[in-house]
Amino acid sequence: MNKYVRNVLYGFLAWLIPFVASILFYTREGELTIDIFLLKSIMIVVGSFSAAILLISYFKNINVDYLKEGIIVGLVWFGINIVLDLLILVPMSGMSIMDYFMQIGLRYLAIPAMSIAVGTALENKK
């Protein structure tokens, strides 16, 4: 699979895995079954672990320009997560765009931070 397809596919999975995990904490009627702050903590952990695993898998097939790849992957995955949330999560939740960015969207900056860190570490290892 070429790296561009893998980049987009992994970016989609970086969004999908926490989204599916979050569904487990809601009733069929859309009521949250746990404390909202516990859910947010769980989502940060699930998102971080899944993104880390996806980054490791992605970088296994990268042999040059690690920092450049880290920047590109981070920005693409960040964009995918924001766009999918705006298309799916925001309408489902009824949140305003401002509330979304203050409560959720800003947290996605962890993705480029992680990918750039991985790229930098691999670049420095050469």
PDB file of C-alpha atoms in Angstrom:
ATOM      1  CA  MET A   1       0.000   0.000   0.000  1.00  0.00           C
ATOM      2  CA  ASN A   2       1.472   3.362  -0.889  1.00  0.00           C
ATOM      3  CA  LYS A   3       2.322   5.783   1.908  1.00  0.00           C
ATOM      4  CA  TYR A   4      -0.306   8.376   0.918  1.00  0.00           C
ATOM      5  CA  VAL A   5      -3.125   5.858   1.119  1.00  0.00           C
ATOM      6  CA  ARG A   6      -1.691   4.499   4.372  1.00  0.00           C
ATOM      7  CA  ASN A   7      -1.442   8.037   5.758  1.00  0.00           C
ATOM      8  CA  VAL A   8      -5.132   8.771   5.083  1.00  0.00           C
ATOM      9  CA  LEU A   9      -6.296   5.300   6.177  1.00  0.00           C
ATOM     10  CA  TYR A  10      -4.369   5.511   9.452  1.00  0.00           C
ATOM     11  CA  GLY A  11      -5.661   9.056   9.985  1.00  0.00           C
ATOM     12  CA  PHE A  12      -9.201   7.751   9.590  1.00  0.00           C
ATOM     13  CA  LEU A  13      -8.453   4.926  12.071  1.00  0.00           C
ATOM     14  CA  ALA A  14      -6.997   7.477  14.511  1.00  0.00           C
ATOM     15  CA  TRP A  15     -10.442   9.088  14.503  1.00  0.00           C
ATOM     16  CA  LEU A  16     -12.555   5.922  14.280  1.00  0.00           C
ATOM     17  CA  ILE A  17     -11.035   3.946  17.162  1.00  0.00           C
ATOM     18  CA  PRO A  18     -11.795   6.538  19.897  1.00  0.00           C
ATOM     19  CA  PHE A  19     -15.181   7.294  18.306  1.00  0.00           C
ATOM     20  CA  VAL A  20     -16.216   3.619  18.452  1.00  0.00           C
ATOM     21  CA  ALA A  21     -14.822   3.330  21.988  1.00  0.00           C
ATOM     22  CA  SER A  22     -16.914   6.326  23.084  1.00  0.00           C
ATOM     23  CA  ILE A  23     -20.107   4.701  21.798  1.00  0.00           C
ATOM     24  CA  LEU A  24     -19.664   1.994  24.437  1.00  0.00           C
ATOM     25  CA  PHE A  25     -20.392   4.598  27.117  1.00  0.00           C
ATOM     26  CA  TYR A  26     -23.748   5.754  25.762  1.00  0.00           C
ATOM     27  CA  THR A  27     -27.191   4.179  25.924  1.00  0.00           C
ATOM     28  CA  ARG A  28     -29.255   3.642  22.773  1.00  0.00           C
ATOM     29  CA  GLU A  29     -31.093   6.833  23.696  1.00  0.00           C
ATOM     30  CA  GLY A  30     -27.824   8.788  23.675  1.00  0.00           C
ATOM     31  CA  GLU A  31     -27.471   9.142  27.442  1.00  0.00           C
ATOM     32  CA  LEU A  32     -23.967   8.992  28.896  1.00  0.00           C
ATOM     33  CA  THR A  33     -23.522   6.067  31.321  1.00  0.00           C
ATOM     34  CA  ILE A  34     -20.414   7.435  33.102  1.00  0.00           C
ATOM     35  CA  ASP A  35     -19.195  10.789  34.356  1.00  0.00           C
ATOM     36  CA  ILE A  36     -18.356  13.162  31.477  1.00  0.00           C
ATOM     37  CA  PHE A  37     -14.873  13.855  32.877  1.00  0.00           C
ATOM     38  CA  LEU A  38     -14.142  10.134  33.102  1.00  0.00           C
ATOM     39  CA  LEU A  39     -15.249   9.753  29.474  1.00  0.00           C
ATOM     40  CA  LYS A  40     -12.945  12.589  28.400  1.00  0.00           C
ATOM     41  CA  SER A  41     -10.033  10.989  30.256  1.00  0.00           C
ATOM     42  CA  ILE A  42     -10.750   7.607  28.671  1.00  0.00           C
ATOM     43  CA  MET A  43     -10.937   9.193  25.228  1.00  0.00           C
ATOM     44  CA  ILE A  44      -7.573  10.925  25.692  1.00  0.00           C
ATOM     45  CA  VAL A  45      -5.970   7.615  26.722  1.00  0.00           C
ATOM     46  CA  VAL A  46      -7.630   5.580  23.944  1.00  0.00           C
ATOM     47  CA  GLY A  47      -6.775   8.226  21.360  1.00  0.00           C
ATOM     48  CA  SER A  48      -3.165   8.504  22.519  1.00  0.00           C
ATOM     49  CA  PHE A  49      -2.556   4.758  22.583  1.00  0.00           C
ATOM     50  CA  SER A  50      -4.225   4.115  19.244  1.00  0.00           C
ATOM     51  CA  ALA A  51      -2.401   7.034  17.592  1.00  0.00           C
ATOM     52  CA  ALA A  52       0.915   5.820  19.027  1.00  0.00           C
ATOM     53  CA  ILE A  53       0.361   2.315  17.657  1.00  0.00           C
ATOM     54  CA  LEU A  54      -0.682   3.708  14.275  1.00  0.00           C
ATOM     55  CA  LEU A  55       2.378   5.977  14.177  1.00  0.00           C
ATOM     56  CA  ILE A  56       4.698   3.073  14.947  1.00  0.00           C
ATOM     57  CA  SER A  57       3.081   1.048  12.179  1.00  0.00           C
ATOM     58  CA  TYR A  58       3.218   3.957   9.726  1.00  0.00           C
ATOM     59  CA  PHE A  59       6.891   4.731  10.353  1.00  0.00           C
ATOM     60  CA  LYS A  60       7.950   1.082   9.896  1.00  0.00           C
ATOM     61  CA  ASN A  61       7.722   1.667   6.143  1.00  0.00           C
ATOM     62  CA  ILE A  62       9.435   5.067   6.128  1.00  0.00           C
ATOM     63  CA  ASN A  63      13.178   5.093   5.486  1.00  0.00           C
ATOM     64  CA  VAL A  64      13.998   8.750   4.783  1.00  0.00           C
ATOM     65  CA  ASP A  65      12.870  12.253   5.712  1.00  0.00           C
ATOM     66  CA  TYR A  66      11.491  11.185   9.084  1.00  0.00           C
ATOM     67  CA  LEU A  67      10.890  14.710  10.384  1.00  0.00           C
ATOM     68  CA  LYS A  68       9.154  15.753   7.149  1.00  0.00           C
ATOM     69  CA  GLU A  69       6.976  12.619   7.349  1.00  0.00           C
ATOM     70  CA  GLY A  70       6.189  13.363  11.002  1.00  0.00           C
ATOM     71  CA  ILE A  71       5.019  16.850  10.124  1.00  0.00           C
ATOM     72  CA  ILE A  72       2.950  15.680   7.150  1.00  0.00           C
ATOM     73  CA  VAL A  73       1.352  12.763   9.027  1.00  0.00           C
ATOM     74  CA  GLY A  74       0.552  14.961  12.021  1.00  0.00           C
ATOM     75  CA  LEU A  75      -1.103  17.648   9.933  1.00  0.00           C
ATOM     76  CA  VAL A  76      -3.046  15.162   7.787  1.00  0.00           C
ATOM     77  CA  TRP A  77      -4.312  13.193  10.797  1.00  0.00           C
ATOM     78  CA  PHE A  78      -5.152  16.417  12.644  1.00  0.00           C
ATOM     79  CA  GLY A  79      -7.142  17.610   9.618  1.00  0.00           C
ATOM     80  CA  ILE A  80      -8.934  14.284   9.192  1.00  0.00           C
ATOM     81  CA  ASN A  81      -9.951  14.234  12.866  1.00  0.00           C
ATOM     82  CA  ILE A  82     -11.249  17.816  12.784  1.00  0.00           C
ATOM     83  CA  VAL A  83     -13.174  17.339   9.515  1.00  0.00           C
ATOM     84  CA  LEU A  84     -14.765  14.050  10.615  1.00  0.00           C
ATOM     85  CA  ASP A  85     -15.740  15.544  13.964  1.00  0.00           C
ATOM     86  CA  LEU A  86     -17.300  18.559  12.256  1.00  0.00           C
ATOM     87  CA  LEU A  87     -19.215  16.286   9.883  1.00  0.00           C
ATOM     88  CA  ILE A  88     -20.299  13.624  12.382  1.00  0.00           C
ATOM     89  CA  LEU A  89     -19.634  14.395  16.053  1.00  0.00           C
ATOM     90  CA  VAL A  90     -20.679  18.045  16.181  1.00  0.00           C
ATOM     91  CA  PRO A  91     -24.088  17.436  14.537  1.00  0.00           C
ATOM     92  CA  MET A  92     -24.664  14.349  16.727  1.00  0.00           C
ATOM     93  CA  SER A  93     -23.807  16.212  19.927  1.00  0.00           C
ATOM     94  CA  GLY A  94     -25.464  19.515  19.076  1.00  0.00           C
ATOM     95  CA  MET A  95     -22.342  21.383  20.263  1.00  0.00           C
ATOM     96  CA  SER A  96     -21.517  24.799  18.925  1.00  0.00           C
ATOM     97  CA  ILE A  97     -18.319  25.037  16.873  1.00  0.00           C
ATOM     98  CA  MET A  98     -16.736  27.190  19.589  1.00  0.00           C
ATOM     99  CA  ASP A  99     -17.596  24.680  22.331  1.00  0.00           C
ATOM    100  CA  TYR A 100     -16.321  21.840  20.158  1.00  0.00           C
ATOM    101  CA  PHE A 101     -12.924  23.470  19.656  1.00  0.00           C
ATOM    102  CA  MET A 102     -12.607  24.396  23.338  1.00  0.00           C
ATOM    103  CA  GLN A 103     -13.644  20.957  24.624  1.00  0.00           C
ATOM    104  CA  ILE A 104     -12.387  18.541  21.961  1.00  0.00           C
ATOM    105  CA  GLY A 105     -10.784  20.017  18.854  1.00  0.00           C
ATOM    106  CA  LEU A 106      -7.820  21.591  20.597  1.00  0.00           C
ATOM    107  CA  ARG A 107      -6.857  18.193  22.022  1.00  0.00           C
ATOM    108  CA  TYR A 108      -6.128  16.902  18.537  1.00  0.00           C
ATOM    109  CA  LEU A 109      -2.959  19.013  18.541  1.00  0.00           C
ATOM    110  CA  ALA A 110      -1.497  16.057  20.458  1.00  0.00           C
ATOM    111  CA  ILE A 111      -1.417  14.144  17.158  1.00  0.00           C
ATOM    112  CA  PRO A 112       1.097  16.391  15.354  1.00  0.00           C
ATOM    113  CA  ALA A 113       3.030  16.733  18.605  1.00  0.00           C
ATOM    114  CA  MET A 114       3.410  12.941  18.757  1.00  0.00           C
ATOM    115  CA  SER A 115       4.146  12.479  15.049  1.00  0.00           C
ATOM    116  CA  ILE A 116       6.732  15.270  14.993  1.00  0.00           C
ATOM    117  CA  ALA A 117       8.360  13.788  18.108  1.00  0.00           C
ATOM    118  CA  VAL A 118       8.559  10.361  16.427  1.00  0.00           C
ATOM    119  CA  GLY A 119       9.953  11.909  13.243  1.00  0.00           C
ATOM    120  CA  THR A 120      12.522  13.917  15.206  1.00  0.00           C
ATOM    121  CA  ALA A 121      13.589  10.872  17.240  1.00  0.00           C
ATOM    122  CA  LEU A 122      14.051   8.783  14.093  1.00  0.00           C
ATOM    123  CA  GLU A 123      15.875  11.606  12.303  1.00  0.00           C
ATOM    124  CA  ASN A 124      18.262  12.000  15.257  1.00  0.00           C
ATOM    125  CA  LYS A 125      18.919   8.280  15.350  1.00  0.00           C
ATOM    126  CA  LYS A 126      20.347   8.206  11.804  1.00  0.00           C
TER     127      LYS A 126
END
